[in-house]
CSV table of C-alpha atoms in Angstrom, one decimal:
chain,number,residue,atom,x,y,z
I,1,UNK,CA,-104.7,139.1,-144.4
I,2,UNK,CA,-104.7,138.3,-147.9
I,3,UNK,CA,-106.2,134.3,-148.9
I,4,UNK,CA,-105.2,133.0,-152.3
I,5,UNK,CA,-107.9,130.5,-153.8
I,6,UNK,CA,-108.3,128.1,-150.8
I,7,UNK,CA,-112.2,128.2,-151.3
I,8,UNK,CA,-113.8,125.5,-153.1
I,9,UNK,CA,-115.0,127.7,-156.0
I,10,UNK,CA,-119.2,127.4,-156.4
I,11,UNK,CA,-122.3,129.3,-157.5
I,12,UNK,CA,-121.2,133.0,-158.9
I,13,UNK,CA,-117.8,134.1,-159.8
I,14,UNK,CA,-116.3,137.6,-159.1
I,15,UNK,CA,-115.7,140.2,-161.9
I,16,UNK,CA,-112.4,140.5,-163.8
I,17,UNK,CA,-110.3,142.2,-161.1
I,18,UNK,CA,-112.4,142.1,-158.6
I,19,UNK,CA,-111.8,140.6,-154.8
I,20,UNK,CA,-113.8,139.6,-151.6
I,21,UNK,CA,-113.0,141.9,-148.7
I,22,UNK,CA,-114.4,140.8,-145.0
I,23,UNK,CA,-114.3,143.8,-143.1
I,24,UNK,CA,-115.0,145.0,-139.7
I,25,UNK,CA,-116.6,148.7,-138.8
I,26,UNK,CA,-116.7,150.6,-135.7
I,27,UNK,CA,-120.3,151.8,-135.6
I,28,UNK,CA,-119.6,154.9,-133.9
I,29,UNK,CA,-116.3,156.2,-134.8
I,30,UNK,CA,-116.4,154.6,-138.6
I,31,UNK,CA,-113.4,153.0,-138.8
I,32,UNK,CA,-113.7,149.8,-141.4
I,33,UNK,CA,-110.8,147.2,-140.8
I,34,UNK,CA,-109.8,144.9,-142.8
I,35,UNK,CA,-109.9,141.3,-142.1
I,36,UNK,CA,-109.3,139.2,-145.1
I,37,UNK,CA,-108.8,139.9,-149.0
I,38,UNK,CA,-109.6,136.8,-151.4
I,39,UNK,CA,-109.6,136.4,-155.2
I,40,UNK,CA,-113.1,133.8,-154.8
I,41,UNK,CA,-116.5,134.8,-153.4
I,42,UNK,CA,-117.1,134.7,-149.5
I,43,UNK,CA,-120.1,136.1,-147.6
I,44,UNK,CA,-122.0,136.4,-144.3
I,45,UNK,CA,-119.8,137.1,-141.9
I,46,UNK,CA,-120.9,136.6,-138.5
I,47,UNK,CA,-119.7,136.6,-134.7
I,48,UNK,CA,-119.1,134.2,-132.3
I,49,UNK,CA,-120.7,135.3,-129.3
I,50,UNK,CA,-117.7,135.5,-127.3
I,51,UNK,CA,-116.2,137.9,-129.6
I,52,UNK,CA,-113.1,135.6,-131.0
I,53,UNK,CA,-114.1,134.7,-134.5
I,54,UNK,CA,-115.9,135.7,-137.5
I,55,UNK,CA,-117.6,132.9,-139.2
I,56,UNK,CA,-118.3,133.1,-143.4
I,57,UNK,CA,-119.9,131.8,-146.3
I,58,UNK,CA,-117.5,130.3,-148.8
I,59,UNK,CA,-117.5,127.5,-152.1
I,60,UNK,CA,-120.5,125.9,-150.3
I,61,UNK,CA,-118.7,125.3,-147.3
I,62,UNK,CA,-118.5,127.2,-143.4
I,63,UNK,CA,-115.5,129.3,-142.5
I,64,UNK,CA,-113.6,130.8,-139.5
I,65,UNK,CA,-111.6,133.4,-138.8
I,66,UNK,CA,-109.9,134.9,-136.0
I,67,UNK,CA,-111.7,138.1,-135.5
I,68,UNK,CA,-109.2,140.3,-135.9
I,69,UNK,CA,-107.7,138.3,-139.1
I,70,UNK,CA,-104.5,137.2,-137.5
I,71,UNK,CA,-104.9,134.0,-138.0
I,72,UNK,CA,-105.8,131.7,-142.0
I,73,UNK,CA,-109.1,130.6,-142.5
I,74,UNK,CA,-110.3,127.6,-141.3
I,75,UNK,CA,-112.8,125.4,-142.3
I,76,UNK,CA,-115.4,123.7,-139.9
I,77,UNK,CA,-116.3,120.2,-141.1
I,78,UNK,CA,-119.8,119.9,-142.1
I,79,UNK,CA,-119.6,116.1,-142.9
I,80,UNK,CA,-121.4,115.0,-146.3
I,81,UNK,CA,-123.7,118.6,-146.0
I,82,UNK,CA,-121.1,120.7,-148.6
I,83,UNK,CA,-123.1,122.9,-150.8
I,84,UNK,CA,-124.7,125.6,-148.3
I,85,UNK,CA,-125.8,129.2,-149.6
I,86,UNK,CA,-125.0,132.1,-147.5
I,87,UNK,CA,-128.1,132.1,-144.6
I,88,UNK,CA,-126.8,130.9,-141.4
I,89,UNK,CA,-126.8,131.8,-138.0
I,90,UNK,CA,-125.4,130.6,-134.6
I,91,UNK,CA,-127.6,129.3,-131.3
I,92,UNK,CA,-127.2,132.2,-128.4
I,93,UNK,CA,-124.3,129.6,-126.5
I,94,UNK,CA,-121.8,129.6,-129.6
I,95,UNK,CA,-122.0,126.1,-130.2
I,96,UNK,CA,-123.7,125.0,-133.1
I,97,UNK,CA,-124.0,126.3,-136.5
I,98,UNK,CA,-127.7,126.6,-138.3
I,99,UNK,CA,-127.3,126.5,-141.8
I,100,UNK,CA,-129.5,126.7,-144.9
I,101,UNK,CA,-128.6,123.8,-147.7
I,102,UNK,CA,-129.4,124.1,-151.7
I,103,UNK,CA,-131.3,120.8,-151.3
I,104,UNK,CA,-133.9,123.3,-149.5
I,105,UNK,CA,-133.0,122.2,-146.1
I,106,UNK,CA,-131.9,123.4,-143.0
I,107,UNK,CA,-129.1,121.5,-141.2
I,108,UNK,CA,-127.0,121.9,-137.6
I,109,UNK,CA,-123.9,121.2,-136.7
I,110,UNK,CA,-121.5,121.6,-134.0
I,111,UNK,CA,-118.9,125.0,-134.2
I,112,UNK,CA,-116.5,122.4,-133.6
I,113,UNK,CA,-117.6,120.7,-136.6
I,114,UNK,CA,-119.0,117.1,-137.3
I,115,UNK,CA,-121.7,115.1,-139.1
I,116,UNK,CA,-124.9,117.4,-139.4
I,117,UNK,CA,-128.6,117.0,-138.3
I,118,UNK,CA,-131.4,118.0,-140.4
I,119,UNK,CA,-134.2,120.1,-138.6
I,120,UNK,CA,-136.4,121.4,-141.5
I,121,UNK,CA,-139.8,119.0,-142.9
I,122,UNK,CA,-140.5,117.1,-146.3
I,123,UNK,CA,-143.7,118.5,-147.9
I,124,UNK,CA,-145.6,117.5,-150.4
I,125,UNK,CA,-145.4,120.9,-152.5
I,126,UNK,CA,-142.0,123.0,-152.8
I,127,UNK,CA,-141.2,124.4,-149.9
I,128,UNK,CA,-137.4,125.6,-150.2
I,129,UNK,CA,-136.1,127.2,-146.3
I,130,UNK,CA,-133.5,130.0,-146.6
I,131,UNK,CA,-132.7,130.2,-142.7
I,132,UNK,CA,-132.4,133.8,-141.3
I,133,UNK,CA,-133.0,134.0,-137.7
I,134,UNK,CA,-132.4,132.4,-133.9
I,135,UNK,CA,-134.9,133.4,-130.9
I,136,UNK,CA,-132.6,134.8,-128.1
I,137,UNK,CA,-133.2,131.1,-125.9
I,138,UNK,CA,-131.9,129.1,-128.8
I,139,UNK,CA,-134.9,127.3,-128.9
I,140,UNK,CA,-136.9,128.1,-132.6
I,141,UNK,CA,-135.7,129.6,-136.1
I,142,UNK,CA,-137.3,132.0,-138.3
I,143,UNK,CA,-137.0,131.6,-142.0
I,144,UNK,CA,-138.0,131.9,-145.5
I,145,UNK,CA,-139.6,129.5,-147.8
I,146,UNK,CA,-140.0,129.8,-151.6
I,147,UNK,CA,-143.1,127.7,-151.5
I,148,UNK,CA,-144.9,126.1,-154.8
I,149,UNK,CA,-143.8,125.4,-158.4
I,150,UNK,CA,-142.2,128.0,-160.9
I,151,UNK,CA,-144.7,130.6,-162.1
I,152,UNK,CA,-146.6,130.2,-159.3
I,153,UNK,CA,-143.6,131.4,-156.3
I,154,UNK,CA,-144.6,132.3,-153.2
I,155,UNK,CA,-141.9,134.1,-150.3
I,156,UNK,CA,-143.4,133.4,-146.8
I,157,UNK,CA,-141.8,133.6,-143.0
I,158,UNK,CA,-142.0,130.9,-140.9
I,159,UNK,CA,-140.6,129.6,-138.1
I,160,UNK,CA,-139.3,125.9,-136.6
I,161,UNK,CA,-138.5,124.5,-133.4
I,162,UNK,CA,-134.5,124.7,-133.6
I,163,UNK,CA,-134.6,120.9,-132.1
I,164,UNK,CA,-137.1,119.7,-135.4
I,165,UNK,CA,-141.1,120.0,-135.8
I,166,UNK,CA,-143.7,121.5,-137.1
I,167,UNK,CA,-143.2,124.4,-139.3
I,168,UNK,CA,-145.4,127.5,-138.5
I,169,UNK,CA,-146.7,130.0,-140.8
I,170,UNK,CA,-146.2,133.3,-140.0
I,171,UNK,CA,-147.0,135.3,-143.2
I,172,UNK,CA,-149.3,134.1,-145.9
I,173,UNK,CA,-149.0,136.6,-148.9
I,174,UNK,CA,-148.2,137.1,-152.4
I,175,UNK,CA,-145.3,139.6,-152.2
I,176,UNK,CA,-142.0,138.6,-151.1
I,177,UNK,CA,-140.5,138.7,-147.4
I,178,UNK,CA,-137.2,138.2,-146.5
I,179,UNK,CA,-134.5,138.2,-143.9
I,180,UNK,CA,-136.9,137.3,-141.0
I,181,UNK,CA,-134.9,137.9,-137.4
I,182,UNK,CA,-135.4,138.2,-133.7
I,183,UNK,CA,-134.6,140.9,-131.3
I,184,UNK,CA,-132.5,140.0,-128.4
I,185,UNK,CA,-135.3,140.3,-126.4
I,186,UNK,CA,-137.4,138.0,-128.3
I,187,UNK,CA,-140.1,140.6,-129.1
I,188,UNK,CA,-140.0,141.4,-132.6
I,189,UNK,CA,-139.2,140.0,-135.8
I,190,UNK,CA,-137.6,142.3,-138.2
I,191,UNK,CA,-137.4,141.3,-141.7
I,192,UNK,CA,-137.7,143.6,-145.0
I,193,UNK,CA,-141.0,143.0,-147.8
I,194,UNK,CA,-142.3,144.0,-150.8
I,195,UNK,CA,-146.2,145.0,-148.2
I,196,UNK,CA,-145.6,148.9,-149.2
I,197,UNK,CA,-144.6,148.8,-152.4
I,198,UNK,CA,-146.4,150.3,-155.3
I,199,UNK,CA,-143.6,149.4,-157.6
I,200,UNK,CA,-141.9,145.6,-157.9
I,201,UNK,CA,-138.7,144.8,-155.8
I,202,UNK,CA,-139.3,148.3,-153.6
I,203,UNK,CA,-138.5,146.2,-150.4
I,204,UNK,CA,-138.3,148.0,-147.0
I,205,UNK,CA,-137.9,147.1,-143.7
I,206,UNK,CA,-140.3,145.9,-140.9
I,207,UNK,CA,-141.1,144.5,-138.1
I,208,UNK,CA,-143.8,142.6,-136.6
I,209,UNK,CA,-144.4,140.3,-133.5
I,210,UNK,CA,-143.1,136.5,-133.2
I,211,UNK,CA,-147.1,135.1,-133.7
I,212,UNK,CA,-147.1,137.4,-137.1
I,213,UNK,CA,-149.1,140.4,-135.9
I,214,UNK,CA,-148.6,144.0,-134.9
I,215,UNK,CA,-146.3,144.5,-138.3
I,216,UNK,CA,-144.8,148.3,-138.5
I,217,UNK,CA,-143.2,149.8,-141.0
I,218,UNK,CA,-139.2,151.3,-139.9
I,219,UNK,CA,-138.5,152.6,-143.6
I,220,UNK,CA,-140.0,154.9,-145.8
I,221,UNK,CA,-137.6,155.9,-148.4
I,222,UNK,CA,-137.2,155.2,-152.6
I,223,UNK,CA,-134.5,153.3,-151.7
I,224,UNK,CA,-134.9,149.3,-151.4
I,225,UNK,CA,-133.5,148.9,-148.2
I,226,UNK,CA,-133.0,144.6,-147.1
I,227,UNK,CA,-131.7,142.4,-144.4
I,228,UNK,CA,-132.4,144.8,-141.2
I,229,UNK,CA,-130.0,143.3,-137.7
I,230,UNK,CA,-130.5,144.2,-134.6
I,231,UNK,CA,-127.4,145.0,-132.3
I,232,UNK,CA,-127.0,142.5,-129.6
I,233,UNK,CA,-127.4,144.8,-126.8
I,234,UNK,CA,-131.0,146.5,-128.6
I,235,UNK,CA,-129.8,149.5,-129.6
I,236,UNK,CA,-129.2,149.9,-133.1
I,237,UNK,CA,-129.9,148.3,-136.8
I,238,UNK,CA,-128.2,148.0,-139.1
I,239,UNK,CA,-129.6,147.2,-143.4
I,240,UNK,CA,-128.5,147.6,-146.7
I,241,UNK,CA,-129.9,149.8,-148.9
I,242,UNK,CA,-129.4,149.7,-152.9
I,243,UNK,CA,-130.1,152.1,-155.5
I,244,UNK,CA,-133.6,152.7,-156.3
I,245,UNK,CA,-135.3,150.6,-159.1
I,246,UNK,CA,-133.2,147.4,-157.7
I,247,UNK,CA,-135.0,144.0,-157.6
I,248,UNK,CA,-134.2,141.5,-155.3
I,249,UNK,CA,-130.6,141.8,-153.6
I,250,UNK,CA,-128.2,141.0,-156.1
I,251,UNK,CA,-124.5,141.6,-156.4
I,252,UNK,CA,-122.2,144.2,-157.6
I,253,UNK,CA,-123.9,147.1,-157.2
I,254,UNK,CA,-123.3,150.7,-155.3
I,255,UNK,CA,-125.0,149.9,-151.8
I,256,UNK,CA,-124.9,151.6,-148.4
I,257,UNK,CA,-124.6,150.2,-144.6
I,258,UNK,CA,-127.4,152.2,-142.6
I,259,UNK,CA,-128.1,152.4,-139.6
I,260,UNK,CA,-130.9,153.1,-137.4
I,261,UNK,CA,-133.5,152.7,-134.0
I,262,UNK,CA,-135.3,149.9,-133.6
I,263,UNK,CA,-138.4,152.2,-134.0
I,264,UNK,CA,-137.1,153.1,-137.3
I,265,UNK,CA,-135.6,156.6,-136.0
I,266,UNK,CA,-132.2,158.4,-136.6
I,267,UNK,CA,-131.5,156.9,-139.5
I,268,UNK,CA,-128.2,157.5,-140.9
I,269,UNK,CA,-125.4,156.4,-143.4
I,270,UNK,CA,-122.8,154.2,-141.7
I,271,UNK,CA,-120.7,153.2,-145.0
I,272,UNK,CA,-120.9,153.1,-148.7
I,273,UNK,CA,-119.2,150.8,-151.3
I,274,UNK,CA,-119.5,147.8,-154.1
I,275,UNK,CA,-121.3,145.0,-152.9
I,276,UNK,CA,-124.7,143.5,-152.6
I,277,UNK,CA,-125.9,139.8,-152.5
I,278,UNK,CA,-123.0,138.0,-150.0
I,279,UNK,CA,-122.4,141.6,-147.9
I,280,UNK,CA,-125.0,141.0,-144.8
I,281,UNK,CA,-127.4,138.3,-145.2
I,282,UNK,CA,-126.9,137.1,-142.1
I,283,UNK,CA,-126.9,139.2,-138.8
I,284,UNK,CA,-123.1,140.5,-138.4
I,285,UNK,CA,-122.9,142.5,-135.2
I,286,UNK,CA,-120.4,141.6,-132.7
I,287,UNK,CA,-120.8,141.0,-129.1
I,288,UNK,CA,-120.1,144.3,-128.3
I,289,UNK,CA,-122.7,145.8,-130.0
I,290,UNK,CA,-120.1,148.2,-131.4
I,291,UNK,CA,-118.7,146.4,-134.4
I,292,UNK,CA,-120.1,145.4,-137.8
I,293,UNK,CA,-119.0,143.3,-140.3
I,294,UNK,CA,-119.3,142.9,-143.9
I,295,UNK,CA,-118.4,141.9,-147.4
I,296,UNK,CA,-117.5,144.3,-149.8
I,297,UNK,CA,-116.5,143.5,-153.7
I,298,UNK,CA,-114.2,146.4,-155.1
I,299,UNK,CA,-112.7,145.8,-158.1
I,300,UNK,CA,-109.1,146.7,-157.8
């Protein structure tokens, strides 16, 4: 399906001639599909967990789609909450939406839409959540916080009971961690870091226990792989790896889909193409555990 510009247009533009394309990928046979073409910025695709629809990142605001892109885009009514980044994620029964504010904060609100509940903490020093993950009973969230003033940054993981409270500290380092997310079985949190890296913005993936401990490294390479999700049924991960020498995850570059054991085995190239920062910041596996989604940015 192709959307002209029915996205509130925000934060970064795309390129002269370039487009958003949300597409879908067979794991195992490779077959990319897809699912909508628009002249703005979306990102983050993710499923519903009974399959039907893909929800996105666009102009601040959440998006739908019917899964296979037979339907337009909807938008889901997030009240007075209307400038959200792209970290989002969905509880385990499909009905509420976790989403990640640039005020800092972490709201819910229904799928269905309505007015949305805050669930992160005031503190007295910056403390800015980027919301990555859902524990598979729906019950706490893992994030990121870009804690204290400029010059003095700090990227830590933490997590927060999903209904409000205390925030817990899960990491408490100078080098930056990202894209903190459960397995489904609740026994890991995979997230990728700066912790090897000799070099800065050499990120690679890991994983490490929901209390903080028993971290392992999964990849080894030059590469600066970010963003490791876990397939619903266990199985597989999927990350995106960018060129060496890359800091951060920023867009418009030559990145690859790969994919891999939860031990950090078999790793393998799944896809390549132009994208970057908006592709898979949020956990885009569908139910089946056989199909991917993403955002790519070709220029056309």
């Amino acid at each position: 399906m192709k959307a002209g510009p029915v996205f509130t247009r925000r934060g970064r533009s795309l390129l002269p001639g370039q487009i958003s394309q949300l597409i879908t990928i067979d794991v195992e046979k490779g077959q990319p599909q897809i699912v909508l073409e628009a002249d703005e910025i979306i990102e983050a695709p993710n499923w519903t967990p009974d399959g039907k629809w893909l929800v996105f990142n666009a102009g601040g605001e959440m998006w739908r789609i019917d899964a296979d892109g037979a339907t337009a885009p909807e938008k889901i009514d997030t009240g007075a909450i209307r400038d959200l980044n792209n970290d989002h994620v969905l509880s385990p029964d499909g009905k509420t939406i976790y989403m990640s504010n640039n005020d800092g904060h972490i709201y819910a609100v229904a799928l269905s839409g309505g007015q949305p509940r805050r669930v992160s903490n005031e503190h007295e020093t910056p403390h800015h959540y980027y919301l990555h993950g859902i524990s598979p009973d729906g019950l706490t969230l893992s994030y990121v916080a870009v804690e204290g003033p400029a010059g003095a940054r700090r990227i830590n993981i933490f997590t927060i009971p999903a209904s409000g409270g205390p925030d817990t500290r899960l990491t408490d380092v100078s080098y930056p961690n990202d894209g903190p997310e459960y397995s489904p079985d609740g026994q890991w949190i995979y997230f990728n870091a700066e912790r090897a890296a000799t070099i800065p913005g050499h990120a690679q993936c890991f994983r490490m226990r929901p209390d903080g401990s028993g971290i392992e490294q999964l990849t080894f390479d030059d590469r600066v792989n970010w963003f490791p999700h876990v397939s619903p049924d266990g199985r597989s991960v999927v990350f995106i790896s960018y060129p060496a020498g890359t800091t951060g995850h920023p867009p418009n570059k030559d990145v690859i889909l790969r994919l891999m054991r939860p031990d950090g085995s078999e790793q393998r190239d799944l896809i390549a193409f132009f994208g970057g920062q908006g592709t898979i910041n949020v956990n885009s596996w569908a139910p089946d555990s056989r199909r991917f989604a993403y955002v790519a940015y070709p220029v056309v």
